[in-house]
Structures are given as C-alpha cells and as structure tokens.
Coordinates of C-alpha atoms in Angstrom, one line a residue:
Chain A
X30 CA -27.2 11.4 7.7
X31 CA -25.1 8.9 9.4
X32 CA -26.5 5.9 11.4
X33 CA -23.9 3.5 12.9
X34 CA -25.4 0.5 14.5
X35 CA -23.9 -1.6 17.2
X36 CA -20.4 -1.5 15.9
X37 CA -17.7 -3.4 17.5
X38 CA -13.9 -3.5 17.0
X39 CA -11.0 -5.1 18.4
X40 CA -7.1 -5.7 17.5
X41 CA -5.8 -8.6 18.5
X42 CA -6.7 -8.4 22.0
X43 CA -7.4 -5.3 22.9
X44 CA -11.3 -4.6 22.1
X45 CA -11.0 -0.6 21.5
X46 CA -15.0 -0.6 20.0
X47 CA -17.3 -2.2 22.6
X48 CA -21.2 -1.3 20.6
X49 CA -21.3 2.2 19.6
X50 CA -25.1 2.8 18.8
X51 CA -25.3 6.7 16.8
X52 CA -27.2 9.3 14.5
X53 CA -25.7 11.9 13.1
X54 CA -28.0 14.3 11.4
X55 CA -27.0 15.9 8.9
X56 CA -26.0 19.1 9.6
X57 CA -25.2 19.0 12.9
X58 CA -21.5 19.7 14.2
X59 CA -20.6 16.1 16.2
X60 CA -17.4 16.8 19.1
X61 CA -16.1 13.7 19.3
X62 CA -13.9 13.7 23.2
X63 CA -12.2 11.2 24.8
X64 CA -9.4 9.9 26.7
X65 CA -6.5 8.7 24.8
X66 CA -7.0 5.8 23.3
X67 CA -10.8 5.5 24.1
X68 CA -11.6 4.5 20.0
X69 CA -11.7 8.3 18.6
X70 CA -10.2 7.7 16.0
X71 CA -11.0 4.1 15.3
X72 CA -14.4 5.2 14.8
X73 CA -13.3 8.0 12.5
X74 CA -11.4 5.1 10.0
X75 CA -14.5 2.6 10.3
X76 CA -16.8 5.3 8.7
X77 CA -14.0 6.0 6.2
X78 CA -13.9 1.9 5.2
X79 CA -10.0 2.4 6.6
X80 CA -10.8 0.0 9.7
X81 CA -13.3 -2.9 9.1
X82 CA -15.5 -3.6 12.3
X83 CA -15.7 -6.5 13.6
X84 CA -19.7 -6.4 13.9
X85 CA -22.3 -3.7 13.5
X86 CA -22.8 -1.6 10.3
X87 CA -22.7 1.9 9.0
X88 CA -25.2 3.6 6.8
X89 CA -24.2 7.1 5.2
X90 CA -28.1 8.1 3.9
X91 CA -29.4 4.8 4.7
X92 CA -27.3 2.6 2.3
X93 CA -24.7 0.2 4.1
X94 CA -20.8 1.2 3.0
X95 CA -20.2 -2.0 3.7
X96 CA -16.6 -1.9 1.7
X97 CA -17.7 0.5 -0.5
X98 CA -15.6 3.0 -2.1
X99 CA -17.5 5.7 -4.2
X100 CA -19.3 6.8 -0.8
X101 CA -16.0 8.2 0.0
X102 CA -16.0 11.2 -2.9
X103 CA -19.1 12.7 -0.2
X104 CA -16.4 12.5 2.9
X105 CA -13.4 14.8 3.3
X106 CA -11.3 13.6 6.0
X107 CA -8.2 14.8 7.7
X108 CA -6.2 12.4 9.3
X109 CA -4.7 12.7 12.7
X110 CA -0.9 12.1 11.8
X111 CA 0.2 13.5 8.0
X112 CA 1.9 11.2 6.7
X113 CA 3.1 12.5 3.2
X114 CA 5.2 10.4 1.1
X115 CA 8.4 12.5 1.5
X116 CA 9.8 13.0 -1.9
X117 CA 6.9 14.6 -3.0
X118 CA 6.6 18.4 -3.3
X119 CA 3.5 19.7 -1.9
X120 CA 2.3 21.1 -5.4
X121 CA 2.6 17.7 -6.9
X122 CA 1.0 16.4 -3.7
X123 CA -2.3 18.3 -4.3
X124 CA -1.9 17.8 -8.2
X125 CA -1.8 13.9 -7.4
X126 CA -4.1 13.2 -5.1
X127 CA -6.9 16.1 -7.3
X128 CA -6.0 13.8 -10.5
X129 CA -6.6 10.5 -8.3
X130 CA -10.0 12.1 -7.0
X131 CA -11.1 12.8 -10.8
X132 CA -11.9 16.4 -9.4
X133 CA -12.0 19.5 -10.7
X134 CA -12.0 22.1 -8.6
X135 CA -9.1 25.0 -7.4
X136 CA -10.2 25.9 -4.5
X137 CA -7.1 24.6 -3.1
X138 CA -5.4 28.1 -4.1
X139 CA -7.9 30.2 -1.6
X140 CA -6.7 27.6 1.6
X141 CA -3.0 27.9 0.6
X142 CA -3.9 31.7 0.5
X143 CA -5.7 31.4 3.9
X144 CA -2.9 29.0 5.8
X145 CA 0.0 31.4 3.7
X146 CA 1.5 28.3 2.4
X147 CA 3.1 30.0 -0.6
X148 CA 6.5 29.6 -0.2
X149 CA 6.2 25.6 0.4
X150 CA 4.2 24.7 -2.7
X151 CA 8.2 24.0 -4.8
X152 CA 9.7 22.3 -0.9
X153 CA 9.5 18.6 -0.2
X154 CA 6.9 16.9 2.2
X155 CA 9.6 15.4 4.7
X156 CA 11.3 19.0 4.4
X157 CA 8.4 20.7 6.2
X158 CA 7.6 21.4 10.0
X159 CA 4.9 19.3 11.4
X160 CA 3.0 22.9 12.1
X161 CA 2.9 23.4 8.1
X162 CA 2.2 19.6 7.2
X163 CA -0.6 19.6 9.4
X164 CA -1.4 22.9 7.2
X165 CA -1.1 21.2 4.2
X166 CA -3.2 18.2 5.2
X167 CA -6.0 21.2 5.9
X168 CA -5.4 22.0 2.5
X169 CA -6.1 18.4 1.1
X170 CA -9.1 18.3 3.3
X171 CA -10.8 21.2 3.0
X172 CA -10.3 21.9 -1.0
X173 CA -12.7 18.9 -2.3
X174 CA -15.9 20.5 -0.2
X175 CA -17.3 17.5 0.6
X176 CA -20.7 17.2 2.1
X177 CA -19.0 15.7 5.1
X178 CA -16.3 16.4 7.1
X179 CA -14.3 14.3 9.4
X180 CA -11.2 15.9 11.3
X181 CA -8.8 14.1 13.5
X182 CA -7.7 16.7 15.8
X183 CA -7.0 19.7 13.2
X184 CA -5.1 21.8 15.9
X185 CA -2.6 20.1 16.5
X186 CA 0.4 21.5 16.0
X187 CA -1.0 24.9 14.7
X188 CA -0.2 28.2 15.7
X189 CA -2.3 30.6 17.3
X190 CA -2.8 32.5 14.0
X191 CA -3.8 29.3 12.3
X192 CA -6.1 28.3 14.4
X193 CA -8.1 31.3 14.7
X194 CA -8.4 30.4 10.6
X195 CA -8.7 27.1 10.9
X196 CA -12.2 28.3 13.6
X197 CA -13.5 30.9 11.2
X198 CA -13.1 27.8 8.2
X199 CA -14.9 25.1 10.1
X200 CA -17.3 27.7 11.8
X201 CA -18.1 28.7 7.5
X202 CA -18.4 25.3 6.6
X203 CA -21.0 24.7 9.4
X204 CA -23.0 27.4 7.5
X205 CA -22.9 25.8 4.2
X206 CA -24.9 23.0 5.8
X207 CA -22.1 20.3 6.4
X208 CA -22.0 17.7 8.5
X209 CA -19.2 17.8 10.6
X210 CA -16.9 15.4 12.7
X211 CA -14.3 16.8 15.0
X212 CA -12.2 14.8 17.6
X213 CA -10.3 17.5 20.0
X214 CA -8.4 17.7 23.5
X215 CA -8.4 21.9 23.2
X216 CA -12.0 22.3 25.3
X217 CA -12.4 26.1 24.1
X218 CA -12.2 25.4 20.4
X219 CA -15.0 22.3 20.4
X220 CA -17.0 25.0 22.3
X221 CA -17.0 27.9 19.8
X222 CA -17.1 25.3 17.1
X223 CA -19.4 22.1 18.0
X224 CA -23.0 21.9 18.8
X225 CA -23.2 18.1 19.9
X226 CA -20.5 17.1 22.6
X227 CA -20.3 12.6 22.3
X228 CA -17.8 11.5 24.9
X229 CA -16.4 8.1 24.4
X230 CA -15.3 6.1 27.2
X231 CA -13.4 2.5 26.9
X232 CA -15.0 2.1 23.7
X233 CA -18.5 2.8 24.5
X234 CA -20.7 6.4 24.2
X235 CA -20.7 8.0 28.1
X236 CA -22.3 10.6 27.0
X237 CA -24.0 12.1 24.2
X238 CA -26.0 15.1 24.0
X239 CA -25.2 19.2 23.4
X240 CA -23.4 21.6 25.3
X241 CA -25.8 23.0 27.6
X242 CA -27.3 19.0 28.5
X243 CA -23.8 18.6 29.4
X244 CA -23.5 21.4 31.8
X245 CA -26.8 21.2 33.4
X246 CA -26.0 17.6 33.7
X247 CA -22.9 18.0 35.7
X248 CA -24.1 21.1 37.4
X249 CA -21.1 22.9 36.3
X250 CA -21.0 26.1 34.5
X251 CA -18.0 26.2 32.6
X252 CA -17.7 23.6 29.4
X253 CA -13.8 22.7 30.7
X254 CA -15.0 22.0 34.2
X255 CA -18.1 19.7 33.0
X256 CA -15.8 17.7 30.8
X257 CA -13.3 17.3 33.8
X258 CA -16.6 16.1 35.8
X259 CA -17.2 13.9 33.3
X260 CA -14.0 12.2 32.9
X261 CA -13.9 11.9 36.4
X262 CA -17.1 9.9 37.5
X263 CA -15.8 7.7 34.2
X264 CA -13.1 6.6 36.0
X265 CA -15.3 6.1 39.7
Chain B
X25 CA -6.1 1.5 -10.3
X26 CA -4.1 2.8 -14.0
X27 CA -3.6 6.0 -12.1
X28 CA -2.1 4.3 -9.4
X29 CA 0.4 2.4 -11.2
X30 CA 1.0 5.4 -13.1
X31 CA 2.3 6.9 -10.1
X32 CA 4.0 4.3 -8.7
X33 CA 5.6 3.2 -12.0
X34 CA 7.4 7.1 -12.4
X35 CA 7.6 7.8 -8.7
X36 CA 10.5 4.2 -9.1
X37 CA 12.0 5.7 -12.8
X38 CA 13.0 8.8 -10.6
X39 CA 14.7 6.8 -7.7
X40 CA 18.0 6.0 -8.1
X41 CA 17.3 2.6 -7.5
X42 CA 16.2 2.0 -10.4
X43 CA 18.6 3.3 -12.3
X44 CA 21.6 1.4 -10.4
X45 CA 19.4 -1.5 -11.0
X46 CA 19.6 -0.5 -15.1
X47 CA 23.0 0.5 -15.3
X48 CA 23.8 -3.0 -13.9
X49 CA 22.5 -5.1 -16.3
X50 CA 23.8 -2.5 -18.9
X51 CA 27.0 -3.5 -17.5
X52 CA 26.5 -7.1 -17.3
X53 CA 25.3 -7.5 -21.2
X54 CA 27.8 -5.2 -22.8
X55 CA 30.5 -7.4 -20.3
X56 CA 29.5 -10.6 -21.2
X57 CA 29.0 -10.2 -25.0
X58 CA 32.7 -8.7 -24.5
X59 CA 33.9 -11.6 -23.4
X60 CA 32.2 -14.3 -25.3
X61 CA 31.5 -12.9 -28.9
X62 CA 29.3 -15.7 -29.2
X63 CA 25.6 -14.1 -28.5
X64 CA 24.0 -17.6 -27.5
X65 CA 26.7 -18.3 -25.2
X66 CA 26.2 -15.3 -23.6
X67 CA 22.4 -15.7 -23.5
X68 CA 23.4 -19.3 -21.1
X69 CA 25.7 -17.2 -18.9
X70 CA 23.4 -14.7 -18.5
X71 CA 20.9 -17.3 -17.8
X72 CA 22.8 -18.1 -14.9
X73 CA 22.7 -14.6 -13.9
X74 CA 19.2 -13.5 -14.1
X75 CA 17.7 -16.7 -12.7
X76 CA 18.8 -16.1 -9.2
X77 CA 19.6 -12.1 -9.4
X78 CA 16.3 -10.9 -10.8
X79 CA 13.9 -12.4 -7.9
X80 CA 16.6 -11.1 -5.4
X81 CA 16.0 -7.7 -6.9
X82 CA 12.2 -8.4 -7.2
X83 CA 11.8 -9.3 -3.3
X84 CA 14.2 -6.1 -2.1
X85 CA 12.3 -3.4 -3.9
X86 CA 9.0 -5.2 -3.1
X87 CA 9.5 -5.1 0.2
X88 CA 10.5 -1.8 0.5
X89 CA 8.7 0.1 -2.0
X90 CA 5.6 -1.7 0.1
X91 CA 7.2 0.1 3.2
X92 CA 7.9 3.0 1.9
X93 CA 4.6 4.1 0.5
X94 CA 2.8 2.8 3.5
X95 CA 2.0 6.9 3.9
X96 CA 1.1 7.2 0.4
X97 CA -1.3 3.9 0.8
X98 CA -2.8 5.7 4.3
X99 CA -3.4 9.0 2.2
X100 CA -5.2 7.0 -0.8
X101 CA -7.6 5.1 1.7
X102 CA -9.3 8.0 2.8
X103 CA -10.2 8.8 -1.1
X104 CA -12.8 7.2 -3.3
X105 CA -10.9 4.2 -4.6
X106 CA -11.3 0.7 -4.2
X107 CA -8.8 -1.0 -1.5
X108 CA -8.1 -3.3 -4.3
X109 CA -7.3 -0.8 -7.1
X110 CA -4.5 0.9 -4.9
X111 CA -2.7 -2.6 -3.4
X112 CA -2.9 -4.0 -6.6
X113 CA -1.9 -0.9 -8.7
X114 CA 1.3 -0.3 -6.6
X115 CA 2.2 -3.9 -7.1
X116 CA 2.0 -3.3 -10.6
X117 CA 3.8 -0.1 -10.5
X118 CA 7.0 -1.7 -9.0
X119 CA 7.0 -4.8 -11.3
X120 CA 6.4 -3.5 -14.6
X121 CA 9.3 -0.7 -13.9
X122 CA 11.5 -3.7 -12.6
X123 CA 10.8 -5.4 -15.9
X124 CA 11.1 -2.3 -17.7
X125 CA 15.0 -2.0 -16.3
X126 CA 15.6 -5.5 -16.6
X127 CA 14.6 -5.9 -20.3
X128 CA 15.5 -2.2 -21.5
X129 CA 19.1 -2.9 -19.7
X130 CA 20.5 -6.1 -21.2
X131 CA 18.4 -5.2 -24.6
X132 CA 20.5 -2.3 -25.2
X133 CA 23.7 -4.3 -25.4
X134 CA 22.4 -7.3 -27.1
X135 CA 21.0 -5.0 -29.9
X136 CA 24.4 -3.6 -30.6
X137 CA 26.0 -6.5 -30.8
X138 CA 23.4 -7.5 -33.6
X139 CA 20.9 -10.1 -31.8
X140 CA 18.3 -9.4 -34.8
X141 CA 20.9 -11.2 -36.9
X142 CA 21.3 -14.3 -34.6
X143 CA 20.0 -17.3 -34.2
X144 CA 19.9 -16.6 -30.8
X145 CA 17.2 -14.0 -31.0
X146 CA 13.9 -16.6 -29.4
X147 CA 16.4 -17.7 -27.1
X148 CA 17.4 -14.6 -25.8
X149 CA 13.6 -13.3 -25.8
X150 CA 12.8 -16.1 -23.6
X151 CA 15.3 -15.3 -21.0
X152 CA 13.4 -11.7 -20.7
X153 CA 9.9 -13.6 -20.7
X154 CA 11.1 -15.3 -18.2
X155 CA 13.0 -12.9 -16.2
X156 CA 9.4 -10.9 -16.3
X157 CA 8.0 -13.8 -14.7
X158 CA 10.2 -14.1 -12.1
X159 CA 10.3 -10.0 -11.3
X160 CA 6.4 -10.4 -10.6
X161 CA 6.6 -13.6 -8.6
X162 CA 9.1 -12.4 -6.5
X163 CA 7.8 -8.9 -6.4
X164 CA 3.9 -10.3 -5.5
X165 CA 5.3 -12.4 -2.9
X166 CA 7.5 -9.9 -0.9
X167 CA 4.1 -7.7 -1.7
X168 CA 2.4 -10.1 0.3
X169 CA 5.0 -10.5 3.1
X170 CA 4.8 -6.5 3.2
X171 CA 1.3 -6.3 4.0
X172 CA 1.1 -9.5 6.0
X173 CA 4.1 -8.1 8.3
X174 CA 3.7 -4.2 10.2
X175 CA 6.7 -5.3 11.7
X176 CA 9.7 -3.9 8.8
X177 CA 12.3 -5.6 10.3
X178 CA 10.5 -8.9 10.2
X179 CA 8.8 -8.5 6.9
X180 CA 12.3 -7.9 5.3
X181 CA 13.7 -11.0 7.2
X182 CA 10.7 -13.4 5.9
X183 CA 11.3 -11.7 2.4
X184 CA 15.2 -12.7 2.4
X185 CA 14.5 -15.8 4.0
X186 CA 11.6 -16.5 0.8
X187 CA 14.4 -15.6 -1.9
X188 CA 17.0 -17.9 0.1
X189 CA 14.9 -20.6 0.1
X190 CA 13.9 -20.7 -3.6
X191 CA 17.4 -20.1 -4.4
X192 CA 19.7 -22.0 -2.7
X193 CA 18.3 -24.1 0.1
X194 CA 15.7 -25.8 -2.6
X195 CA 18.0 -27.2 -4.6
X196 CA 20.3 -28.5 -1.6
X197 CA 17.2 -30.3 0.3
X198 CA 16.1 -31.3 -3.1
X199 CA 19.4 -32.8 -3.7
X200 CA 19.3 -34.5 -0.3
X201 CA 16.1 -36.8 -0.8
X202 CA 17.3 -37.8 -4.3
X203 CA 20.4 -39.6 -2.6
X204 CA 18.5 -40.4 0.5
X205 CA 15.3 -41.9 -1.8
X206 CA 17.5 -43.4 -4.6
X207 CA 16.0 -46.6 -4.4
X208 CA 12.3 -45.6 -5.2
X209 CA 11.7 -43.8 -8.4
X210 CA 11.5 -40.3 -7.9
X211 CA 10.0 -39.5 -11.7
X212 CA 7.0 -37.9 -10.7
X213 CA 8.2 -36.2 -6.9
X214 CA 11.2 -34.4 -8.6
X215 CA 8.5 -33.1 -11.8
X216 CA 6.5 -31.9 -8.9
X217 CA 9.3 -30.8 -7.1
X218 CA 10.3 -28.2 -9.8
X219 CA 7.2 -27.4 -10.8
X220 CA 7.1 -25.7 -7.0
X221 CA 9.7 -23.4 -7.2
X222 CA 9.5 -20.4 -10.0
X223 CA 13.3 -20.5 -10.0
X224 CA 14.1 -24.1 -11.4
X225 CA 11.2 -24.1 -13.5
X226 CA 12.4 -20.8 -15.0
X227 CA 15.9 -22.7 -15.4
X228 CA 14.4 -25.7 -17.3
X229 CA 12.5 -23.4 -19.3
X230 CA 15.4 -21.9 -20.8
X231 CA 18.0 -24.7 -21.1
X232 CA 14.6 -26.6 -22.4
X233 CA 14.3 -24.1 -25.7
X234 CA 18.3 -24.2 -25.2
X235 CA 18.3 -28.0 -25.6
X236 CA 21.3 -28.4 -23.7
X237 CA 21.1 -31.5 -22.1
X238 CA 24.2 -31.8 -20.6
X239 CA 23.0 -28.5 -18.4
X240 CA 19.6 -29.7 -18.2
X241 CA 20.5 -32.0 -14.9
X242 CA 17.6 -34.7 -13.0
X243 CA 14.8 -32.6 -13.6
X244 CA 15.4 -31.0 -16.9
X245 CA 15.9 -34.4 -18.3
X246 CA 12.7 -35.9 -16.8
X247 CA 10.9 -32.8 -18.1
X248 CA 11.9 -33.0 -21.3
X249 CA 11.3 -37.1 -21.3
X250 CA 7.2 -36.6 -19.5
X251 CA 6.3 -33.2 -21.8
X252 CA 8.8 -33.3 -24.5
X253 CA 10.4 -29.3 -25.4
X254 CA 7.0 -28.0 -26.9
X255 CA 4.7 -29.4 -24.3
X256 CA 7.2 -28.8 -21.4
X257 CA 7.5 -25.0 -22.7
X258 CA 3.8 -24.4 -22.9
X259 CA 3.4 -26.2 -19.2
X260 CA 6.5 -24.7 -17.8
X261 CA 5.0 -20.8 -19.2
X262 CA 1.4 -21.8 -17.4
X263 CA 2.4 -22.8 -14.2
X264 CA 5.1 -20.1 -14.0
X265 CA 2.0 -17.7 -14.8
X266 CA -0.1 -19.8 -11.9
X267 CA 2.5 -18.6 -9.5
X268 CA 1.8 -15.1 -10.7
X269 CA -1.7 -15.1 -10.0
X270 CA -2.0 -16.7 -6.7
X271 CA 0.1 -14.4 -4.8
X272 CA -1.7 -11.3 -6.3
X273 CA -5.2 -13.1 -5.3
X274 CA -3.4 -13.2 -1.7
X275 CA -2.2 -9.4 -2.1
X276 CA -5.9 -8.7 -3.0
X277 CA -7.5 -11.2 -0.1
X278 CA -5.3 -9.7 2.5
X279 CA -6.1 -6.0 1.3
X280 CA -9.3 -6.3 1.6
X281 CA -8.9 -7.4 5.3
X282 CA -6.6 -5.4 6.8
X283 CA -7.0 -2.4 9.0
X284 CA -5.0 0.9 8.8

C-alpha cells in the first residue's frame, strides 16, 4: 500500500506539487491523467526517491522512504523518456543493470520474445528507433516483477502490434495482484487497463475515483467525453 | 558503489579517450628520457609537465564523463542503490582510470630506461603520488561543477575557468600582492597562500624531496624554512589529501539534494 501525505514540490519558481493527499491500495490499478505539465510525472520520481519533495511524506507499507534506497528493489519503474547511455549494446544493457540489481532472474528472454526484440540484443542503444528503445525500457521494467509497477506513459511511441502486448502484459500483471501506476494521454487504453481514474490539475488531485464515478459524475457516457468534461470545468 | 566504479572504470578503458590520454604520456616519457639521459632530470622536466597538464586532463574528462552519463545516472536512480553509492562510484570510476593512464603511461618508459637502478626512483614515485592527487582534485571538483550546473555549456565554462585559475591566474595575482605588500612580511600569507591551491603545493612537494632550491622560489623557500623537508612533506601530502576529501563531501552533499 502506498500512502502519500500532503506532498508539496516546486523548482525554482514554478510550484508543480501543490498538497497531494493519496492511498493506493494495493492491488488496485491507479490512472494517473493530466494536462501536460500538471506534476504526473513529478509524482512518479518523488515515490521513486528521484525527486525530493519539498514537504509531505511517502510511506510504501507504512514505513517513510524518506531517502531510502532498498524500498526500491519492490518498485519497477519505466521512465517516460529512455535515456540509454549510447555505447552500450542492449544485451550488455540488461546484463548491467540485472548485475547492479543483484537479481537473478531471466525473465527478460520471454519480454524480448514478446516485444520481438531479437535482432537488437548485439546493436547499440543510440542505434535504435525510439519505438524499440521504448521496447527495451519495457523490457528493463517488466523483467524484475516487482510488486509494484510505475509506468510513465508506456505507449508512447509503440506500434499498434505492441501495444496490444504491452495491454495483454499490464492486464496479466494486474492478475498477479500488482499494484499498478500508469500515467497515459491514449483514453481507450487507461479504460481497458485501469480501474481508479486520479486526475491531476495544477498540481493538486481534481478528481479521484473509478471509472464509472467518473462518468456518472459528468453525466457523460463515454470515458473520452467525461475526461474532456473534466478537463474543461478545470479550466472554468 | 564497487559495481558502479566497476562500470565506469572499463566503460573509460574502452573510450578512446583514454587511450589518447596514455599514449601521450607514453610519448612524453620515452621523449624526455631521449633527450636528457639523465632520469632525475627528466623527473624535474616532467614535473613541469604533469603539474599543470594532469588537472587540465582531470577537469575535461570530469566534466564530461559527468555529462555524459547523466542517462546512465537517470537509469541507476530508479534501482535499489543509494544516491551516494552511484555519484560517488562514477567519480571514482573516472579518477582511478585517469590515474591508471597517468601512472601506467610514463611508468612504461621510465622502467626501460632502468628507474629501479636510479637514485631517482622516490623521486620519480612522488611525481605519480602526486599527479594522483591532483587527477582526483581536479576530477572531484569538475564532478562538483557537473552536478552543480544542468546547464553543459556553463558547467564546462566554470570547469575551464577553475583549472585557469589554479594554474595561471594564482600565481600572477599571487605575484602581484608580493610586490604591492613588500613592505609587510608576507611569511605566513604566502604559506597560506600555497597551501590553497593543489597545484603549487603539488610543485613544492616535489622540488621539496627534490631539494632544489634554486627552483623552489618565495614559497618553496619559506616552506622549507617553517616545516623543514620531512615535516613540509608530511604537511604538504595532508592537506593535498584535505582537498581530496572536501570536494567529494560536496559531490556527496549535493547528491543527496538534487532532483532528477
């Protein structure tokens, strides 16, 4: 379970975390939507320690992480931009960071399988096409099976074959129990995939409930249409 | 944090960088013993050499190998380490294979050339103790710049500007306000004086154990004259090892700080 408590953030001068209050039970499958630049992401890095807030605290299973480190071998986390250092092959990429992580385990081989990613494994990181780095940081995230998983948009730059496998993956995970954390702008995949819809506006939680709250809320049927209600009476 | 350096230390063997960087002093050794037989000459000429080369070469490839693994760093902050393990780890990775170059490169040459049958042999260890020290000042410092700076352009400007500073600009300002002060006795400001820059104190380290006096200069003299050679050695190693430390506390303080 995650509990974050009155967190607040700001760089320099522009205050992108203005007191986010949340529980995440575990188990539950979080849709984390926004406007660009609303603190998606931000929020993401302070539970990952990568950000430090400014106030408030985070408890993963009611211990503070307070610049901890080991809490992190529980979270799997897929960043929004991969940035791979380039010189690196992708084999050695997975090799390195499995060595860093101290863990055993191959399940890297059924992802590369899954995402086809074969005939990269002996090519460079900066050689590749953001559509198969974005692949490969899948890989990285899914292969540790951590009990929790945070994604910064993972279809982005995906094709329509990949995504369908990157659904049926997350939509398995979900089974196993995991807690999951998805940020998103494609409306039709955080339908199929998510259960809890929080919508973050300037910095602060506009709304946070499931799917069907949402639409009965905004008296609109379809899920697209209710978030476009919503992101309109944020800006009136 | 072993791991880490681990990385870092063979990711830098592979660039070319490094091995420019070795081939160089390769160079420069089997050169210099070519031209003066004499091996202790050689060892004052190389001095000469090292003192301001090595923490030019230490603030470039800090700087940039800090820039250039800024992915790398993002990718390792997401796993179970501690902040401190990987800032501190890379740091180590890029000095110690710096070091490595620097002392593998003008070894080679000197061990042809017989140094195990010289005289020369402390003196010429000293130089790479000392050229050590200098690769992880400069190479903590230009860490620190790095990290302070998101800014490349003006992280590598401050980093230049550092080096400049402790090697040129010093001495000249230092130089200055002994003729400007002449008439006050300036014992204990110019001991102070060179005790704040790595690069003279390296200098009067070595011409110190050297015992060259017409070299030494103002401040080598007055060294010698408040610590005599054995004290001034020890004091000279210990504050050259102070200026190791702090920056790498600053590496850590800032670390532990920043967002990514």
């Amino acid at each position: 379970m995650i509990t974050i408590e009155n967190i607040h953030k700001s760089f320099g001068k522009i205050r992108v975390l203005k007191g986010i209050d949340l529980d995440i039970p575990k188990g539950s499958a979080v849709a984390i939507l926004g406007p660009n630049g609303s603190g998606k992401t931000t929020l993401m890095k302070s539970l990952l320690g990568m950000v430090v807030p400014d106030q408030g605290r985070i408890l993963l299973n009611n211990t503070t992480i307070d610049r901890g480190w080991k809490y992190r071998n529980g979270i799997d986390y897929l960043p929004q931009i991969a940035n791979f250092p380039n010189n690196l092959k992708v084999s050695e990429l997975l090799k390195m960071i499995k060595d860093i992580r101290g863990a055993k385990t191959d399940k890297e081989t059924y992802y590369i399988d899954l995402f086809s990613l074969h005939p990269f494994l002996n090519k460079k990181l900066g050689t590749l096409s953001g559509g198969t780095k974005q692949k490969v940081n899948l890989v990285l995230a899914f292969m540790f099976d951590s009990p929790i998983l945070i994604l910064d948009e993972p279809t982005s730059g995906l094709d329509p074959i990949s995504l369908l496998v990157l659904k049926d993956i997350i939509l398995g995970e979900k089974k196993k129990g995991k807690t999951l954390l998805i940020s998103s702008h494609i409306m039709n995949f955080v339908e199929k995939v998510c259960d809890t819809i929080l919508f973050i506006w300037e910095g602060t939680i506009y709304f946070n409930g499931s799917i069907t709250d949402l639409k009965k809320n905004t008296k609109k049927d379809d899920f697209e249409h209710a978030i476009a209600h919503l992101l309109k009476s944020a800006h009136d | 944090m072993i791991k880490i350096l681990k990385y870092s230390f063979f990711d830098l063997m592979r660039s070319r960088w490094s091995y420019v960087y070795f081939a160089f002093y390769l160079l420069l050794g089997f050169v210099l013993l070519f031209l003066n037989t004499d091996v202790s000459k050689a060892v004052i000429t190389l001095m000469n050499v090292v003192i301001i080369l090595v923490p030019l070469m230490g603030t470039l490839f800090g700087v940039m190998y800090y820039y250039n693994s800024k992915e790398f760093i993002e990718l390792l902050l997401a796993q179970p380490i501690k902040r401190t393990s990987i800032f501190i780890g890379q740091y180590l990775g890029v000095a110690t294979s710096l070091t490595f170059s620097l002392i593998v490169g003008l070894g080679i040459p000197f061990l042809v050339y017989g140094i195990f049958k010289s005289d020369a042999i402390l003196d010429f260890s000293l130089l790479l103790v000392t050229g050590g020290f200098l690769t992880f000042i400069f190479t903590a410092i230009s860490f620190y710049i790095g990290l302070s700076n998101e800014n490349k352009i003006k992280g590598f400007g401050y980093a230049i500007v550092f080096w400049l500073f402790m090697a040129v600009i010093y001495d000249g300002l230092f130089l200055i306000s002994l003729i400007v002060f002449e008439a006050y006795p300036l014992d204990t400001f110019s001991l102070f004086a060179s005790l704040a820059n790595p690069i003279d104190l390296s200098r009067i380290l070595i011409l110190l154990k050297l015992d060259i006096s017409a070299l030494m200069g103002y401040t080598g003299a007055i060294f010698q004259k408040f610590f005599g050679t054995q004290w001034g050695v020890v004091i000279a190693m210990g504050v050259l090892l102070l200026w190791v430390i702090v920056p790498v506390f600053l590496i850590r303080r800032k670390a532990l700080k920043k967002d990514f």
